[in-house]
Amino acid sequence: MSFDIEVNARHFDTEPRAGQCLRTYLRERGWFGVKKGCDAGDCGACTVHVDGVPVHSCLYPAVRAQGRSVTTVEGLASPEGELHPVQQKFLGAQGFQCGFCTAGFLMTTAALEAERGTEHDDGKLDDLPRAFKGNICRCTGYRAIEDSVRGVRHTERPCAGKAVGKSLGAPAGPQVVTGTARYTFDVEVPGLLHMKLLRSPHPHARIVSIDTADALRVPGVHAVLTHEDAPETLYSSARHEHPTEDPDDTRVLDDTVRYVGQRVAAVVADSEQAAEEGCRRVDVVYEQLPYVTDPEKAMAPGAPVIHEGKGPEVRISRVENNVAGEVHGEIGSVEAGFADADVVHEETFRTQRVQHASLETHGCVAYFEPKEDGTGERLTVRSSTQTPFLTRRALCALYGLPEDEVRVVAGRVGGGFGGKQEMLTEDIVTLAALKLRRPVKLEYTRAEQFYGATTRHPFTIGIKVGARTDGTLTAIQMRVVSNTGAYGNHGPAVMFHSVGESFAVYRAPHKKVDAFSVYTNVVPAGAFRGYGLGQVTFAVESVMDELARRLGMDPLVFREKNIIGPGEHMLSPIGEEEDLHIASYGLDQCLGVVRKAIAEDTSAGQAPEGWLVGQGTAMAMIATGPPGGHYADARVSLLADGTYDIAVGTAEFGNGTTTVHKQITAGALNTTEDRLTVRQSDTDVVRHDTGAFGSAGTVVAGKAVLLAAGSLAERLRTFAARHTGVARHLCVLGAEAVDCAGRVVTLKELYEAAEAKGATDEVAADGHWGGSPRSVAFNAQWFRLAVDPDTGEIRILRSVHAADAGKVMNPMQCRGQVEGGVAQALGATLFETVRVDDRGEVTTAAFRRYRLPQYADVPRTEVHFMETTDAIGPLGAKSMSESPFNPVAPAFANALRDATGVRFTEMPVTRDRVWLALDRHNSVPGA
């Protein structure tokens, strides 16, 4: 067969493999702007034009492109490099965060723009819910994408030293919109082998034998790895600065499997197809064991013991009761507190498993590079991770390697949300690379993300609250059970964090908690945006709303009477965290924003006739960083050309920290952002950073950058003074030079002078921050919604979010973080749920069965920032990546209660659940 395809004006004649889709054909030829997001035509990240028509290239057979012209995002710009108008608009509005979906939105928009005014124009650009029906974004909340299409510009170009507080565009923006930003697998590695994993079909079983002979006979298969090849060492896949936070209950490959989907063997081959065939031919004999999927049953006497034989030495609280971790505490006497109450309300709430659904799946590639000193090779692991330094530390401990023998690199990461604060692929790929001394790649499919990665922890929260008739709280008591799944990665830490700020934000003389993180034979849970606070806040804020109603009080007034105030100690039954302070207070302002929205709201008039209308509020407090130390080291250096280099370890996955670090440095050095470059998330070229999690990118890594940049500014003035003989206080640092009492010395000259004296260390400076002390951030969410009593359909009429982020470093980016957090939380509130059957097997292992929020599902949230300046955060800033998520579900449930009279205690509030609840409610006499 003669094959010819034109891609971005270049011709290719290599025939596609049998059954090959256009996406893989294009990526194999270096067009990495074409992304793999879903494998099934659900997300649109792989959208390209075939003869001008947008198609999902993961569904389009490559052979059909014979004789056709294909355009990828790399081909949108002119041959001279001038951006396509749509690329310019997405750049101006910053219609992206992680950017992994951006090529798909660009290609869809460009095709519709090209149809404008033609016979093919069907008005989709005027109906964006319909236009973007085939595209998904997990990060932005879609408002920024809409503004991009409409040509609304948000990015600014501030003058020297004035970047902080301005909407500076992301440094990688031009690369994102042109498809040249390099994510984990957007590299060519010669001699690459591919790994596929054989996974357990049983919820609990002992492996009796594994026969790999038939698999090894498959052409192209190089190795089959089993538990006999894996180290005996137990570890946790969770990544924390202090590994002792998590139970060591995991092996790279185990001889006991504890959930459907656990990896059993790894096949390494020349191609994915050969590796998949090898997996099919591995013969495993299992001895099935009793299993348990319900955490309450798992704790009961006589339940199957999931980690039998392990003890306190691996930090499992009670192996015999499947309790990975627990906490118990009481302030005062809740018994006395409830006796003193005039009204007591008690309820049980349940939250579900949610998938992070980052569009870039988990994966990594490991390969060997020559050492700089020429003494051999060392291992490089390129991974989609939020924690490159902690991952290197774990790999070295696991395989007995010195740290200078291993390099971990995170390219641009296509979404994380906590899911990539985990070592799920690097360990097994490293095992294969070390064994074969060849480059090895493992990239999860979308289905594997659901049954082979982690989820948000499902919680059951029993809560009891008492108050006097004047609204004063007397007691709060909770029993919390968190289902950590088959392994304890993050389990105890999430459980512990969930009952911290959720308790401490309210004053009550008597508080008690009993909380348990419980093993079950289901897919493991892990870190997820909010880290347990969202689940418990749903219960707390729902009960506070219900208690206010029973007392006949305005829920806002009730909250204001009982919330913690500025300067007060934050007390929870698990004890006071000594390094946690209210270093700035904006909760009163947040509630003021809500009160104003309620007073001025006219959206109820938009509800269809006969629909029920209600409004609801919730609030949340969160620490600006994890406890126990979160470390960042930064170095800012003057370069030979008179520009600056920022070296900082934190990874970029749409959280915007790269932009903020440039803004901080530009302010300290009185320069412009175009004179700054950033090196990051590479253990070879930057110093230690705990990781991009726990809301630490601005308040920890940003503070380290601020200290380094501020120190460098002082050093440059001092050196310039010595160089010119002018008094130091007369030396003024400018964008490109130092003005020393009228004598202008360019930064390039200054570097040359330092170099001539062998003193280049004097034009560089380091900064370190240990993440302590910590402050708190506050958020409040308000909804007005309408409910169709005949169908259960819900429409959000208005969404308002108030955020106390301290000094807002970048309003455009911070607003995007809030909008994205609200959108993700709405998905979890309305429909997202990872369903498992009675064997613990995931039954929703695809986007079309899981249901992510799309453009049509997400309202345009009004975001308000409070006027506060934090005494701890860099330049007064606080974190704002996790906190917007937490008050959304309870605010929605409170609005639903206001509209329908029904208290919904289980997430998600799907349309069928709403209709059934209304039907039951309306059938009760007098309801």
JSON list of C-alpha atoms in Angstrom, two decimals, residues 250-381:
[
{"chain": "A", "resi": 250, "resn": "THR", "atom": "CA", "xyz": [3.24, -1.70, 50.37]},
{"chain": "A", "resi": 251, "resn": "ARG", "atom": "CA", "xyz": [5.62, -3.77, 48.22]},
{"chain": "A", "resi": 252, "resn": "VAL", "atom": "CA", "xyz": [6.59, -3.00, 44.62]},
{"chain": "A", "resi": 253, "resn": "LEU", "atom": "CA", "xyz": [5.08, -6.37, 43.68]},
{"chain": "A", "resi": 254, "resn": "ASP", "atom": "CA", "xyz": [3.48, -8.43, 46.43]},
{"chain": "A", "resi": 255, "resn": "ASP", "atom": "CA", "xyz": [2.67, -12.12, 46.83]},
{"chain": "A", "resi": 256, "resn": "THR", "atom": "CA", "xyz": [-0.67, -11.07, 48.36]},
{"chain": "A", "resi": 257, "resn": "VAL", "atom": "CA", "xyz": [-3.15, -8.89, 46.49]},
{"chain": "A", "resi": 258, "resn": "ARG", "atom": "CA", "xyz": [-5.67, -6.80, 48.41]},
{"chain": "A", "resi": 259, "resn": "TYR", "atom": "CA", "xyz": [-7.96, -5.20, 45.80]},
{"chain": "A", "resi": 260, "resn": "VAL", "atom": "CA", "xyz": [-9.21, -5.78, 42.28]},
{"chain": "A", "resi": 261, "resn": "GLY", "atom": "CA", "xyz": [-6.72, -3.93, 40.11]},
{"chain": "A", "resi": 262, "resn": "GLN", "atom": "CA", "xyz": [-3.60, -4.31, 42.24]},
{"chain": "A", "resi": 263, "resn": "ARG", "atom": "CA", "xyz": [-0.54, -4.97, 40.12]},
{"chain": "A", "resi": 264, "resn": "VAL", "atom": "CA", "xyz": [0.59, -8.59, 40.02]},
{"chain": "A", "resi": 265, "resn": "ALA", "atom": "CA", "xyz": [3.25, -8.61, 37.31]},
{"chain": "A", "resi": 266, "resn": "ALA", "atom": "CA", "xyz": [4.92, -6.21, 34.89]},
{"chain": "A", "resi": 267, "resn": "VAL", "atom": "CA", "xyz": [5.66, -7.13, 31.28]},
{"chain": "A", "resi": 268, "resn": "VAL", "atom": "CA", "xyz": [8.32, -5.13, 29.43]},
{"chain": "A", "resi": 269, "resn": "ALA", "atom": "CA", "xyz": [8.43, -5.28, 25.66]},
{"chain": "A", "resi": 270, "resn": "ASP", "atom": "CA", "xyz": [9.37, -3.47, 22.47]},
{"chain": "A", "resi": 271, "resn": "SER", "atom": "CA", "xyz": [5.79, -2.22, 22.05]},
{"chain": "A", "resi": 272, "resn": "GLU", "atom": "CA", "xyz": [2.66, -1.73, 24.12]},
{"chain": "A", "resi": 273, "resn": "GLN", "atom": "CA", "xyz": [0.91, -4.34, 22.00]},
{"chain": "A", "resi": 274, "resn": "ALA", "atom": "CA", "xyz": [3.55, -6.98, 22.77]},
{"chain": "A", "resi": 275, "resn": "ALA", "atom": "CA", "xyz": [3.48, -6.06, 26.46]},
{"chain": "A", "resi": 276, "resn": "GLU", "atom": "CA", "xyz": [-0.32, -6.39, 26.54]},
{"chain": "A", "resi": 277, "resn": "GLU", "atom": "CA", "xyz": [-0.14, -9.80, 24.86]},
{"chain": "A", "resi": 278, "resn": "GLY", "atom": "CA", "xyz": [2.50, -10.83, 27.37]},
{"chain": "A", "resi": 279, "resn": "CYS", "atom": "CA", "xyz": [0.17, -9.87, 30.22]},
{"chain": "A", "resi": 280, "resn": "ARG", "atom": "CA", "xyz": [-2.56, -12.05, 28.74]},
{"chain": "A", "resi": 281, "resn": "ARG", "atom": "CA", "xyz": [-0.18, -15.02, 28.72]},
{"chain": "A", "resi": 282, "resn": "VAL", "atom": "CA", "xyz": [1.05, -14.80, 32.31]},
{"chain": "A", "resi": 283, "resn": "ASP", "atom": "CA", "xyz": [-0.51, -17.73, 34.19]},
{"chain": "A", "resi": 284, "resn": "VAL", "atom": "CA", "xyz": [-1.25, -16.96, 37.84]},
{"chain": "A", "resi": 285, "resn": "VAL", "atom": "CA", "xyz": [-2.67, -19.39, 40.38]},
{"chain": "A", "resi": 286, "resn": "TYR", "atom": "CA", "xyz": [-4.44, -17.63, 43.27]},
{"chain": "A", "resi": 287, "resn": "GLU", "atom": "CA", "xyz": [-5.66, -18.79, 46.65]},
{"chain": "A", "resi": 288, "resn": "GLN", "atom": "CA", "xyz": [-8.67, -16.57, 47.23]},
{"chain": "A", "resi": 289, "resn": "LEU", "atom": "CA", "xyz": [-9.03, -15.08, 50.72]},
{"chain": "A", "resi": 290, "resn": "PRO", "atom": "CA", "xyz": [-11.99, -13.54, 52.59]},
{"chain": "A", "resi": 291, "resn": "TYR", "atom": "CA", "xyz": [-12.47, -9.86, 51.86]},
{"chain": "A", "resi": 292, "resn": "VAL", "atom": "CA", "xyz": [-14.33, -6.89, 53.27]},
{"chain": "A", "resi": 293, "resn": "THR", "atom": "CA", "xyz": [-15.33, -3.65, 51.52]},
{"chain": "A", "resi": 294, "resn": "ASP", "atom": "CA", "xyz": [-17.26, -1.83, 54.25]},
{"chain": "A", "resi": 295, "resn": "PRO", "atom": "CA", "xyz": [-15.10, 0.01, 56.84]},
{"chain": "A", "resi": 296, "resn": "GLU", "atom": "CA", "xyz": [-17.50, -0.55, 59.75]},
{"chain": "A", "resi": 297, "resn": "LYS", "atom": "CA", "xyz": [-17.53, -4.28, 59.03]},
{"chain": "A", "resi": 298, "resn": "ALA", "atom": "CA", "xyz": [-13.77, -4.22, 58.58]},
{"chain": "A", "resi": 299, "resn": "MET", "atom": "CA", "xyz": [-13.34, -2.97, 62.16]},
{"chain": "A", "resi": 300, "resn": "ALA", "atom": "CA", "xyz": [-15.72, -5.54, 63.62]},
{"chain": "A", "resi": 301, "resn": "PRO", "atom": "CA", "xyz": [-14.42, -8.63, 65.45]},
{"chain": "A", "resi": 302, "resn": "GLY", "atom": "CA", "xyz": [-13.90, -11.58, 63.12]},
{"chain": "A", "resi": 303, "resn": "ALA", "atom": "CA", "xyz": [-13.45, -9.48, 59.97]},
{"chain": "A", "resi": 304, "resn": "PRO", "atom": "CA", "xyz": [-10.78, -10.61, 57.47]},
{"chain": "A", "resi": 305, "resn": "VAL", "atom": "CA", "xyz": [-7.43, -9.10, 58.46]},
{"chain": "A", "resi": 306, "resn": "ILE", "atom": "CA", "xyz": [-6.14, -7.28, 55.38]},
{"chain": "A", "resi": 307, "resn": "HIS", "atom": "CA", "xyz": [-2.52, -6.74, 56.47]},
{"chain": "A", "resi": 308, "resn": "GLU", "atom": "CA", "xyz": [-2.07, -9.82, 58.58]},
{"chain": "A", "resi": 309, "resn": "GLY", "atom": "CA", "xyz": [1.42, -10.31, 59.96]},
{"chain": "A", "resi": 310, "resn": "LYS", "atom": "CA", "xyz": [2.31, -6.63, 59.95]},
{"chain": "A", "resi": 311, "resn": "GLY", "atom": "CA", "xyz": [2.68, -4.82, 63.24]},
{"chain": "A", "resi": 312, "resn": "PRO", "atom": "CA", "xyz": [3.45, -1.51, 64.93]},
{"chain": "A", "resi": 313, "resn": "GLU", "atom": "CA", "xyz": [6.90, -1.43, 63.29]},
{"chain": "A", "resi": 314, "resn": "VAL", "atom": "CA", "xyz": [5.20, -0.42, 60.02]},
{"chain": "A", "resi": 315, "resn": "ARG", "atom": "CA", "xyz": [3.01, 2.15, 61.85]},
{"chain": "A", "resi": 316, "resn": "ILE", "atom": "CA", "xyz": [-0.38, 0.48, 61.46]},
{"chain": "A", "resi": 317, "resn": "SER", "atom": "CA", "xyz": [-2.51, 1.39, 64.46]},
{"chain": "A", "resi": 318, "resn": "ARG", "atom": "CA", "xyz": [-4.43, -1.88, 64.93]},
{"chain": "A", "resi": 319, "resn": "VAL", "atom": "CA", "xyz": [-3.71, -4.57, 62.37]},
{"chain": "A", "resi": 320, "resn": "GLU", "atom": "CA", "xyz": [-6.23, -7.00, 63.89]},
{"chain": "A", "resi": 321, "resn": "ASN", "atom": "CA", "xyz": [-9.08, -4.48, 63.43]},
{"chain": "A", "resi": 322, "resn": "ASN", "atom": "CA", "xyz": [-7.91, -3.11, 60.06]},
{"chain": "A", "resi": 323, "resn": "VAL", "atom": "CA", "xyz": [-7.38, 0.33, 61.58]},
{"chain": "A", "resi": 324, "resn": "ALA", "atom": "CA", "xyz": [-4.57, 2.10, 59.74]},
{"chain": "A", "resi": 325, "resn": "GLY", "atom": "CA", "xyz": [-4.72, 5.11, 62.05]},
{"chain": "A", "resi": 326, "resn": "GLU", "atom": "CA", "xyz": [-6.99, 6.67, 64.64]},
{"chain": "A", "resi": 327, "resn": "VAL", "atom": "CA", "xyz": [-7.30, 9.72, 66.83]},
{"chain": "A", "resi": 328, "resn": "HIS", "atom": "CA", "xyz": [-9.37, 10.30, 69.95]},
{"chain": "A", "resi": 329, "resn": "GLY", "atom": "CA", "xyz": [-9.66, 13.46, 71.98]},
{"chain": "A", "resi": 330, "resn": "GLU", "atom": "CA", "xyz": [-11.94, 15.60, 74.10]},
{"chain": "A", "resi": 331, "resn": "ILE", "atom": "CA", "xyz": [-11.94, 19.17, 75.34]},
{"chain": "A", "resi": 332, "resn": "GLY", "atom": "CA", "xyz": [-14.10, 19.65, 78.41]},
{"chain": "A", "resi": 333, "resn": "SER", "atom": "CA", "xyz": [-17.04, 17.25, 78.63]},
{"chain": "A", "resi": 334, "resn": "VAL", "atom": "CA", "xyz": [-19.41, 16.91, 75.71]},
{"chain": "A", "resi": 335, "resn": "GLU", "atom": "CA", "xyz": [-21.84, 15.13, 78.02]},
{"chain": "A", "resi": 336, "resn": "ALA", "atom": "CA", "xyz": [-22.03, 18.28, 80.14]},
{"chain": "A", "resi": 337, "resn": "GLY", "atom": "CA", "xyz": [-22.19, 20.43, 77.01]},
{"chain": "A", "resi": 338, "resn": "PHE", "atom": "CA", "xyz": [-25.21, 18.62, 75.62]},
{"chain": "A", "resi": 339, "resn": "ALA", "atom": "CA", "xyz": [-26.90, 18.74, 79.02]},
{"chain": "A", "resi": 340, "resn": "ASP", "atom": "CA", "xyz": [-26.43, 22.51, 78.95]},
{"chain": "A", "resi": 341, "resn": "ALA", "atom": "CA", "xyz": [-27.91, 22.82, 75.43]},
{"chain": "A", "resi": 342, "resn": "ASP", "atom": "CA", "xyz": [-31.48, 23.88, 74.67]},
{"chain": "A", "resi": 343, "resn": "VAL", "atom": "CA", "xyz": [-31.35, 22.34, 71.19]},
{"chain": "A", "resi": 344, "resn": "VAL", "atom": "CA", "xyz": [-29.32, 19.34, 70.08]},
{"chain": "A", "resi": 345, "resn": "HIS", "atom": "CA", "xyz": [-29.09, 18.16, 66.50]},
{"chain": "A", "resi": 346, "resn": "GLU", "atom": "CA", "xyz": [-27.54, 14.88, 65.42]},
{"chain": "A", "resi": 347, "resn": "GLU", "atom": "CA", "xyz": [-27.01, 13.54, 61.90]},
{"chain": "A", "resi": 348, "resn": "THR", "atom": "CA", "xyz": [-24.86, 11.18, 59.85]},
{"chain": "A", "resi": 349, "resn": "PHE", "atom": "CA", "xyz": [-23.26, 12.30, 56.58]},
{"chain": "A", "resi": 350, "resn": "ARG", "atom": "CA", "xyz": [-21.54, 10.32, 53.83]},
{"chain": "A", "resi": 351, "resn": "THR", "atom": "CA", "xyz": [-19.21, 11.36, 51.06]},
{"chain": "A", "resi": 352, "resn": "GLN", "atom": "CA", "xyz": [-18.16, 9.25, 48.10]},
{"chain": "A", "resi": 353, "resn": "ARG", "atom": "CA", "xyz": [-15.02, 8.26, 46.23]},
{"chain": "A", "resi": 354, "resn": "VAL", "atom": "CA", "xyz": [-13.98, 10.86, 43.65]},
{"chain": "A", "resi": 355, "resn": "GLN", "atom": "CA", "xyz": [-11.27, 10.51, 41.01]},
{"chain": "A", "resi": 356, "resn": "HIS", "atom": "CA", "xyz": [-8.77, 13.30, 40.51]},
{"chain": "A", "resi": 357, "resn": "ALA", "atom": "CA", "xyz": [-9.27, 12.91, 36.74]},
{"chain": "A", "resi": 358, "resn": "SER", "atom": "CA", "xyz": [-6.18, 14.90, 35.82]},
{"chain": "A", "resi": 359, "resn": "LEU", "atom": "CA", "xyz": [-6.09, 14.74, 32.04]},
{"chain": "A", "resi": 360, "resn": "GLU", "atom": "CA", "xyz": [-2.47, 13.60, 31.99]},
{"chain": "A", "resi": 361, "resn": "THR", "atom": "CA", "xyz": [-2.52, 10.13, 33.50]},
{"chain": "A", "resi": 362, "resn": "HIS", "atom": "CA", "xyz": [0.10, 8.77, 35.90]},
{"chain": "A", "resi": 363, "resn": "GLY", "atom": "CA", "xyz": [3.28, 7.56, 34.32]},
{"chain": "A", "resi": 364, "resn": "CYS", "atom": "CA", "xyz": [7.01, 7.92, 33.93]},
{"chain": "A", "resi": 365, "resn": "VAL", "atom": "CA", "xyz": [9.95, 6.97, 31.76]},
{"chain": "A", "resi": 366, "resn": "ALA", "atom": "CA", "xyz": [13.29, 5.84, 33.20]},
{"chain": "A", "resi": 367, "resn": "TYR", "atom": "CA", "xyz": [16.54, 5.85, 31.23]},
{"chain": "A", "resi": 368, "resn": "PHE", "atom": "CA", "xyz": [20.29, 6.00, 31.75]},
{"chain": "A", "resi": 369, "resn": "GLU", "atom": "CA", "xyz": [22.53, 8.97, 31.04]},
{"chain": "A", "resi": 370, "resn": "PRO", "atom": "CA", "xyz": [26.32, 9.27, 31.23]},
{"chain": "A", "resi": 371, "resn": "LYS", "atom": "CA", "xyz": [27.66, 10.79, 34.43]},
{"chain": "A", "resi": 372, "resn": "GLU", "atom": "CA", "xyz": [29.27, 14.19, 34.05]},
{"chain": "A", "resi": 373, "resn": "ASP", "atom": "CA", "xyz": [32.60, 12.85, 35.30]},
{"chain": "A", "resi": 374, "resn": "GLY", "atom": "CA", "xyz": [32.59, 10.09, 32.69]},
{"chain": "A", "resi": 375, "resn": "THR", "atom": "CA", "xyz": [32.69, 7.29, 35.27]},
{"chain": "A", "resi": 376, "resn": "GLY", "atom": "CA", "xyz": [29.58, 5.47, 34.08]},
{"chain": "A", "resi": 377, "resn": "GLU", "atom": "CA", "xyz": [25.84, 5.94, 33.93]},
{"chain": "A", "resi": 378, "resn": "ARG", "atom": "CA", "xyz": [23.15, 7.03, 36.33]},
{"chain": "A", "resi": 379, "resn": "LEU", "atom": "CA", "xyz": [19.39, 6.71, 36.25]},
{"chain": "A", "resi": 380, "resn": "THR", "atom": "CA", "xyz": [17.04, 9.50, 35.19]},
{"chain": "A", "resi": 381, "resn": "VAL", "atom": "CA", "xyz": [13.32, 9.21, 35.90]}
]
